[in-house]
Every structure is written in C-alpha cells, then in structure tokens.
Coordinates of C-alpha atoms and ligand atoms in Angstrom, one line a residue:
X213 CA 55.9 40.1 -30.2
X214 CA 54.2 38.9 -33.3
X215 CA 51.7 36.2 -32.4
X216 CA 49.6 33.9 -34.6
X217 CA 46.2 33.1 -33.1
X218 CA 44.2 30.0 -34.1
X219 CA 40.6 29.4 -33.2
X220 CA 38.4 26.4 -34.0
X221 CA 36.3 25.7 -31.0
X222 CA 32.9 25.7 -32.7
X223 CA 31.9 26.4 -36.3
X224 CA 34.3 29.1 -37.3
X225 CA 37.9 28.4 -38.5
X226 CA 39.9 31.5 -37.7
X227 CA 43.4 32.8 -37.7
X228 CA 44.9 36.2 -36.9
X229 CA 48.2 37.9 -36.6
X230 CA 48.5 40.4 -33.7
X231 CA 51.4 42.5 -32.7
X232 CA 52.1 43.0 -28.9
X233 CA 48.6 42.0 -28.0
X234 CA 47.2 45.4 -29.2
X235 CA 47.6 45.8 -32.9
X236 CA 45.6 43.5 -35.2
X237 CA 47.5 43.0 -38.4
X238 CA 45.0 40.4 -39.8
X239 CA 41.8 38.6 -38.8
X240 CA 40.5 35.9 -41.1
X241 CA 37.3 34.0 -40.2
X242 CA 35.9 31.2 -42.3
X243 CA 32.3 30.5 -41.2
X244 CA 30.5 27.1 -41.6
X245 CA 27.0 28.6 -41.4
X246 CA 26.0 27.2 -44.8
X247 CA 27.0 23.7 -43.7
X248 CA 25.0 23.7 -40.5
X249 CA 22.0 25.8 -41.6
X250 CA 19.9 22.9 -42.8
X251 CA 20.2 21.1 -39.5
X252 CA 19.3 24.2 -37.4
X253 CA 22.4 23.9 -35.3
X254 CA 26.1 22.9 -35.3
X255 CA 26.7 19.2 -36.2
X256 CA 30.0 18.4 -34.4
X257 CA 31.4 15.9 -36.9
X258 CA 30.7 18.1 -39.9
X259 CA 32.3 21.0 -38.0
X260 CA 35.6 19.0 -37.5
X261 CA 35.7 18.0 -41.1
X262 CA 35.2 21.5 -42.3
X263 CA 37.9 22.8 -39.9
X264 CA 40.4 20.3 -41.4
X265 CA 39.7 21.6 -44.9
X266 CA 39.8 25.3 -43.9
X267 CA 42.6 25.5 -41.4
X268 CA 45.6 25.8 -43.7
X269 CA 44.1 28.2 -46.2
X270 CA 42.8 30.4 -43.4
X271 CA 46.3 30.6 -41.8
X272 CA 47.9 31.3 -45.1
X273 CA 45.4 34.1 -45.7
X274 CA 46.0 35.6 -42.2
X275 CA 49.8 35.7 -42.8
X276 CA 49.2 37.2 -46.3
X277 CA 46.8 39.9 -45.0
X278 CA 49.3 40.8 -42.3
X279 CA 52.1 41.0 -44.8
X280 CA 54.3 38.6 -42.8
X281 CA 55.9 35.2 -43.3
X282 CA 55.6 32.2 -41.0
X283 CA 59.2 32.8 -40.1
X284 CA 58.3 36.2 -38.6
X285 CA 55.9 34.7 -36.1
X286 CA 57.3 34.5 -32.6
X287 CA 54.6 32.6 -30.8
X288 CA 51.4 30.6 -31.4
X289 CA 48.2 30.9 -29.4
X290 CA 45.5 28.4 -29.9
X291 CA 42.1 27.8 -28.3
X292 CA 42.3 24.9 -26.0
X293 CA 38.7 25.0 -24.7
X294 CA 35.8 25.2 -23.9
X295 CA 34.3 23.9 -27.1
X296 CA 33.7 20.9 -29.3
X297 CA 36.6 18.5 -28.8
X298 CA 36.8 17.3 -32.5
X299 CA 36.9 20.9 -33.6
X300 CA 39.4 22.1 -31.0
X301 CA 41.8 19.2 -31.9
X302 CA 42.1 20.5 -35.5
X303 CA 43.4 23.9 -34.4
X304 CA 45.5 22.4 -31.7
X305 CA 47.2 19.9 -34.0
X306 CA 47.9 22.7 -36.5
X307 CA 49.3 24.9 -33.8
X308 CA 51.6 22.2 -32.6
X309 CA 52.8 21.4 -36.1
X310 CA 53.8 25.0 -36.7
X311 CA 55.4 25.4 -33.2
X312 CA 57.4 22.2 -33.8
X313 CA 58.5 23.0 -37.3
X314 CA 59.5 26.6 -36.5
X315 CA 60.7 26.0 -32.9
X316 CA 58.5 28.7 -31.5
X317 CA 56.6 28.7 -28.2
X318 CA 53.0 27.6 -28.0
X319 CA 50.2 28.4 -25.5
X320 CA 46.7 27.1 -25.1
X321 CA 44.1 29.8 -24.5
X322 CA 40.7 29.7 -22.8
X323 CA 38.1 30.8 -25.4
X324 CA 36.0 32.8 -22.9
X325 CA 39.1 34.7 -21.7
X326 CA 39.7 35.4 -25.4
X327 CA 36.2 37.0 -25.7
X328 CA 36.9 39.3 -22.8
X329 CA 40.4 40.2 -24.2
X330 CA 38.9 41.2 -27.5
X331 CA 38.4 44.6 -25.8
X332 CA 42.2 45.2 -25.9
X333 CA 41.9 45.5 -29.7
X334 CA 39.3 48.2 -29.6
X335 CA 41.4 51.2 -28.7
X336 CA 39.3 52.0 -25.6
X337 CA 41.0 49.8 -22.9
X338 CA 39.5 49.4 -19.4
X339 CA 41.7 49.4 -16.3
X340 CA 41.4 46.6 -13.8
X341 CA 39.2 45.7 -12.0
X342 CA 36.1 45.5 -14.2
X343 CA 33.0 43.5 -14.3
X344 CA 32.7 41.4 -17.5
X345 CA 29.6 39.9 -19.0
X346 CA 30.4 37.0 -21.3
X347 CA 27.4 36.1 -23.4
X348 CA 27.8 33.6 -26.2
X349 CA 26.1 30.5 -27.6
X350 CA 27.2 28.3 -24.7
X351 CA 27.9 30.8 -21.8
X352 CA 26.2 33.6 -19.9
X353 CA 28.5 34.6 -17.0
X354 CA 29.2 37.7 -15.0
X355 CA 32.8 38.0 -13.7
X356 CA 34.7 40.2 -11.4
X357 CA 37.9 40.6 -13.3
X358 CA 41.0 41.6 -11.4
X359 CA 43.5 40.7 -14.2
X360 CA 43.5 38.6 -17.4
X361 CA 44.4 35.7 -15.1
X362 CA 41.8 36.4 -12.4
X363 CA 38.1 36.0 -12.9
X364 CA 35.6 35.4 -10.1
X365 CA 32.1 34.3 -11.1
X366 CA 29.4 36.6 -9.8
X367 CA 26.5 35.2 -11.8
X368 CA 25.8 32.5 -14.4
X369 CA 23.0 30.8 -16.2
X370 CA 21.3 27.9 -14.5
X371 CA 20.1 26.4 -17.8
X372 CA 20.3 27.8 -21.4
X373 CA 22.8 30.5 -22.5
X374 CA 21.5 33.8 -23.9
X375 CA 22.8 32.9 -27.4
X376 CA 21.0 29.6 -27.1
X377 CA 17.8 31.4 -26.2
X378 CA 18.1 33.5 -29.4
X379 CA 18.9 30.5 -31.5
X380 CA 16.1 28.2 -30.1
X381 CA 13.5 31.0 -30.5
X382 CA 14.5 31.5 -34.1
X383 CA 14.1 27.8 -34.7
X384 CA 10.6 27.7 -33.0
X385 CA 9.6 30.7 -35.1
X386 CA 11.0 29.1 -38.3
X387 CA 12.9 32.3 -39.2
X388 CA 16.3 30.7 -39.8
X389 CA 19.8 30.0 -38.4
X390 CA 21.7 31.4 -36.6
X391 CA 19.0 33.0 -34.7
X392 CA 20.8 35.9 -32.9
X393 CA 21.6 37.9 -36.0
X394 CA 18.2 37.3 -37.6
X395 CA 16.2 38.3 -34.5
X396 CA 18.5 41.4 -34.0
X397 CA 17.7 42.6 -37.5
X398 CA 13.9 41.8 -37.4
X399 CA 13.5 43.3 -34.0
X400 CA 14.6 46.7 -35.3
X401 CA 11.2 47.1 -36.9
X402 CA 9.2 45.8 -33.9
X403 CA 7.7 47.3 -30.7
X404 CA 9.3 45.5 -27.7
X405 CA 6.4 46.3 -25.4
X406 CA 3.6 44.9 -27.6
X407 CA 4.1 41.2 -26.7
X408 CA 5.6 40.9 -23.2
X409 CA 7.7 38.0 -22.2
X410 CA 8.8 37.0 -18.6
X411 CA 12.0 38.2 -16.8
X412 CA 13.2 35.4 -14.6
X413 CA 15.2 35.3 -11.3
X414 CA 14.9 39.0 -10.6
X415 CA 16.5 38.9 -7.2
X416 CA 19.6 36.9 -8.2
X417 CA 22.7 37.6 -10.3
X418 CA 22.1 34.2 -11.9
X419 CA 20.2 33.8 -15.1
X420 CA 17.6 31.3 -16.4
X421 CA 16.4 31.4 -20.0
X422 CA 14.6 28.1 -20.4
X423 CA 11.3 29.5 -19.0
X424 CA 11.5 32.3 -21.6
X425 CA 11.8 29.8 -24.4
X426 CA 8.8 27.8 -22.9
X427 CA 6.7 31.0 -22.7
X428 CA 7.4 31.6 -26.4
X429 CA 6.3 28.1 -27.1
X430 CA 3.1 28.6 -25.1
X431 CA 2.4 31.9 -26.8
X432 CA 2.7 30.1 -30.2
X433 CA 0.4 27.3 -29.0
X434 CA -2.2 29.7 -27.6
X435 CA -2.5 31.5 -30.9
X436 CA -5.1 30.3 -33.4
X437 CA -3.1 31.3 -36.5
X438 CA 0.7 31.3 -37.3
X439 CA 2.6 34.5 -36.7
X440 CA 2.3 36.7 -39.8
X441 CA 5.1 38.6 -41.4
X442 CA 3.7 41.8 -40.0
X443 CA 3.5 40.5 -36.4
X444 CA 7.0 38.8 -36.4
X445 CA 9.1 41.9 -35.7
X446 CA 6.9 42.6 -32.6
X447 CA 7.2 39.0 -31.3
X448 CA 11.0 38.9 -31.7
X449 CA 11.4 42.4 -30.3
X450 CA 9.4 41.4 -27.2
X451 CA 11.4 38.3 -26.8
X452 CA 14.8 40.0 -27.4
X453 CA 13.8 42.7 -24.8
X454 CA 13.3 40.0 -22.2
X455 CA 16.8 38.8 -22.7
X456 CA 18.4 42.2 -23.0
X457 CA 16.6 43.5 -19.9
X458 CA 18.0 40.8 -17.6
X459 CA 21.5 40.9 -19.0
X460 CA 21.8 44.7 -18.6
X461 CA 20.1 44.9 -15.2
X462 CA 22.0 42.1 -13.6
X463 CA 25.4 43.2 -14.9
X464 CA 24.9 46.8 -13.7
X465 CA 23.7 45.5 -10.4
X466 CA 26.8 43.2 -10.1
X467 CA 29.1 46.2 -10.7
X468 CA 27.3 48.4 -8.2
X469 CA 27.3 45.7 -5.6
X470 CA 31.1 45.4 -6.0
X471 CA 31.7 49.1 -6.2
X472 CA 33.1 48.9 -9.7
X473 CA 32.4 51.4 -12.5
X474 CA 33.8 49.7 -15.5
X475 CA 31.9 47.0 -17.5
X476 CA 33.1 44.9 -20.4
X477 CA 30.5 43.2 -22.5
X478 CA 31.9 40.3 -24.7
X479 CA 30.9 37.2 -26.7
X480 CA 28.7 36.6 -29.7
X481 CA 25.6 38.0 -28.1
X482 CA 27.5 41.3 -27.4
X483 CA 27.1 41.8 -31.2
X484 CA 23.3 42.5 -30.5
X485 CA 22.5 46.0 -31.4
X486 CA 19.7 46.4 -28.8
X487 CA 22.0 45.0 -26.0
X488 CA 24.9 47.4 -27.1
X489 CA 22.4 50.3 -27.1
X490 CA 20.8 49.6 -23.7
X491 CA 24.1 49.0 -22.0
X492 CA 25.5 52.3 -23.2
X493 CA 22.3 54.2 -22.2
X494 CA 21.6 52.6 -18.9
X495 CA 25.3 52.3 -18.0
X496 CA 25.8 56.0 -18.7
X497 CA 22.8 56.9 -16.5
X498 CA 24.2 54.9 -13.6
X499 CA 27.7 56.4 -13.9
X500 CA 29.3 53.3 -15.5
X501 CA 31.9 53.2 -18.3
X502 CA 30.8 50.5 -20.8
X503 CA 33.4 48.8 -23.0
X504 CA 32.1 46.7 -25.9
X505 CA 34.4 45.4 -28.7
X506 CA 33.5 46.1 -32.3
X507 CA 30.9 43.6 -33.6
X508 CA 33.4 41.6 -35.6
X509 CA 35.5 41.0 -32.5
X510 CA 32.4 39.9 -30.4
X511 CA 31.7 36.8 -32.4
X512 CA 34.3 34.0 -32.6
X513 CA 37.7 35.1 -34.0
X514 CA 41.3 34.3 -33.5
X515 CA 42.6 37.9 -32.9
X516 CA 41.1 37.7 -29.3
X517 CA 43.0 34.4 -28.8
X518 CA 46.3 36.0 -29.9
X519 CA 45.7 38.8 -27.4
X520 CA 45.6 36.4 -24.5
X521 CA 48.4 34.4 -26.0
X522 CA 50.6 37.5 -26.1
X523 CA 49.9 38.1 -22.4
X524 CA 50.7 34.5 -21.5
X525 CA 53.8 34.3 -23.7
X526 CA 55.3 37.6 -22.5
X527 CA 55.0 36.3 -18.9
X528 CA 56.9 33.2 -19.8
X529 CA 53.9 30.9 -20.3
X530 CA 54.7 27.8 -22.4
X531 CA 52.7 24.7 -23.2
X532 CA 54.2 21.4 -24.1
X533 CA 53.4 19.2 -27.1
X534 CA 51.2 17.1 -24.8
X535 CA 48.7 20.0 -24.7
X536 CA 45.2 18.6 -25.0
X537 CA 41.7 20.0 -25.7
X538 CA 39.1 20.5 -22.9
X539 CA 35.4 20.7 -23.5
X540 CA 34.7 22.4 -20.2
X541 CA 37.1 25.0 -18.7
X542 CA 35.5 27.5 -16.3
X543 CA 37.1 30.9 -16.5
X544 CA 37.5 31.2 -12.8
X545 CA 40.0 28.3 -13.0
X546 CA 42.3 29.7 -15.7
X547 CA 45.8 29.1 -14.9
X548 CA 45.0 26.0 -12.9
X549 CA 43.8 23.8 -15.8
Ligands
LIG695 O1 30.8 33.8 -29.1 P1 30.1 33.1 -30.3 O2 30.3 33.6 -31.7 O3 30.3 31.6 -30.2 C1 30.3 30.9 -29.0 O4 31.4 30.9 -28.3 O5 29.2 30.3 -28.7 O6 28.5 33.3 -29.9 C2 27.5 32.7 -30.8 C3 26.2 33.1 -30.3 C4 25.0 32.5 -31.1 O7 24.1 31.9 -30.2 C5 24.5 33.6 -31.9 O8 23.1 33.5 -32.2 C6 24.7 34.8 -31.0 O9 26.0 34.5 -30.5 N1 24.8 36.1 -31.7 C7 23.9 37.0 -31.5 C8 24.2 38.1 -32.5 N2 25.2 37.7 -33.2 C9 25.6 36.4 -32.7 N3 22.8 37.1 -30.7 C10 22.1 38.2 -30.7 N4 22.3 39.3 -31.6 C11 23.3 39.2 -32.5 N5 23.5 40.2 -33.3
LIG696 ZN1 32.7 32.3 -28.6

C-alpha cells in the first residue's frame, strides 16, 4: 500500500511517501528553525502560519521525489497529536482535503508512536516485545512495547523532557537554538568528567531534569567570569553526560527488570551522538540489542507517521472527517483516544 504521511505537530512541516510501511520513497522536511531562532523557542502562532505556507509545496515535493502522482496514493496518515493544536490543524485539514477529494482512507496517528515506528524504516527491525525510550522536546518516556498498539509506561519524566533540558541549557549558556544539536557538536571537543553535574532519581525509572538545569544556573552564578570559548565544550560535555547517563542507565535497567533484551531508542534526542554511542557500548556489554533509527528519522518527519498509518490502514483502521487534533495523547492509550 502506498501511504502519504503528513506531519505538522511542532515546527517542522513534513510529508513522505512510504510503500508497505517499510520502504521510504520520499521524506521531505521543511524546518522553521530560522523563524523561531530569534525567540529562543517555538512561537505557536508563527508555527501555524508557516505550516499553512509550506504544507502544499512540501506534499508536492514528496510526491515528486517519490515519482508518484496523488492518484497513486492509497491512504493518508496524519499526525493527530500530541503537539501544538494550531500546527496540527494545518496538517489535519490538508489530509482531510486530499482524502475527501481522492476518496481514499484517512487515519490520525500518534506522534510518539511514529517516533518508535521510525525504526521500521531502518532495515534492522526488532521483534516484539521491546523496551522503547522516546526522548524528544516534549517527552521522555520508557515503554514496554508488545505491539505497535500496545505501550505500557515503565518510566517518565516528572518535569522537563530531555530535549527541553538541552534546549534550556543552550539558552542559559547563550550558545544558540535549537540547543540539542549545538551541544552535541560542542561536547565532542569537551571532557565530560571535568565539570560534574548531578544525576537525579537514581532509584526510580522516572526522570527529573529540572534540578540539572538549576545546577547549571547555580554553576554559572558561582563563577566570577563568563564561560570562555575554551571552557564551553567541557561545560556542555559535563551537562550532556548527566542527561545521557540517566537515559542509558534507566532504559537498560527497565529492560533487565522486564527480562527483555531488545531496546529501541527514538525521538529527536536519539539523534545525539553521545547517547547513540553509549547505548551501543553499554547495551552491548549487558547483552542487549540496541535499535536506533538513522538521525534523519529520529527528529520529526512524516515517514514515521506513514509507517504507523500503513499498520492502522492495513488492519482496517479508518478515521472520519470529524477527526480532531489533540494536544495531549499518552502513548499507553493509543487506540482508545
Ligand atoms: O522529536 P523532535 O524532533 O520534536 C519533538 O517531538 O519534540 O525532538 C526535538 C528535540 C529538541 O529538544 C532538540 O534539541 C532535540 O530533540 N535534539 C537533540 C539533538 N537533535 C535534536 N538533542 C540532543 N542532541 C541532538 N543531536
Ligand atoms: Zn517529535
């Protein structure tokens, strides 16, 4: 089945064509980074306005790149939530318009489920059950995954998400937006043990990152002079290590506690090179198989939405034209929303 995926939950307008949920024929992503950069974060109204400008050209490009026509598409998958409502509505309206005009089935997809499903496009596909760590700008969750329709939360953040911890630190340090990629790059030249930052909630599978952010703030206040260009890589490497340490340790522990030897790491923060490295090394040592999608499929994209859409459509899933956006949609309630 040829599925067109549409994603507009945050600040990326994306469309992709995927065959049978496994073969990615195109994957077009239009980023709004330049629009939101000067505000140091995503401005929801500006995001909606940019989506409305980009959505048609992005879909045209996705069809072109895939070498198919709209008439070849057999189903539409669109992100329904969680995300920014104004942004989601742009993708949803577009998806409904196409489904209505072409008389093809439409399904709404959970964005977090999409992140996990991105692994199906990577060639190395895990069997069920597996433990999934979903780490993005808004979520940090560990799930026991029995199927693409069955996720049980084993651990979650009590405050900030890991991606937020990266982005807020970059803002505090004045090194730019979005923080995750910038810190990742800078940290390559730093020593992660030089400036230690705290690891929180060691005995739980839940996470807390707000104390880490405060400890960075306190570190900056205690200093007499601003962080120099030479020191910066060490500061961010130490900070990044504190995030990576807890993500890796708790996910491995969650898998061991449940007798599972397969781990999927997904979401924007899964693009982090240190996290990818540490998971592979430590996972290997503890007898785990680690599955991480390629970087371009970790951050927001529509191919991952088409994968879930293919699964839903091929099991007869259909949404009506009254389908609406949802800002919150916990993954352990997919199917019941
Ligand atoms: O999944 P995603 O693209 O969007 C959401 O669903 O939130 O994740 C975005 C988050 C941002 O916080 C961004 O800073 C972070 O992922 N991120 C990274 C890296 N690339 C993106 N964090 C650490 N290292 C990276 N290389
Ligand atoms: Zn995302």
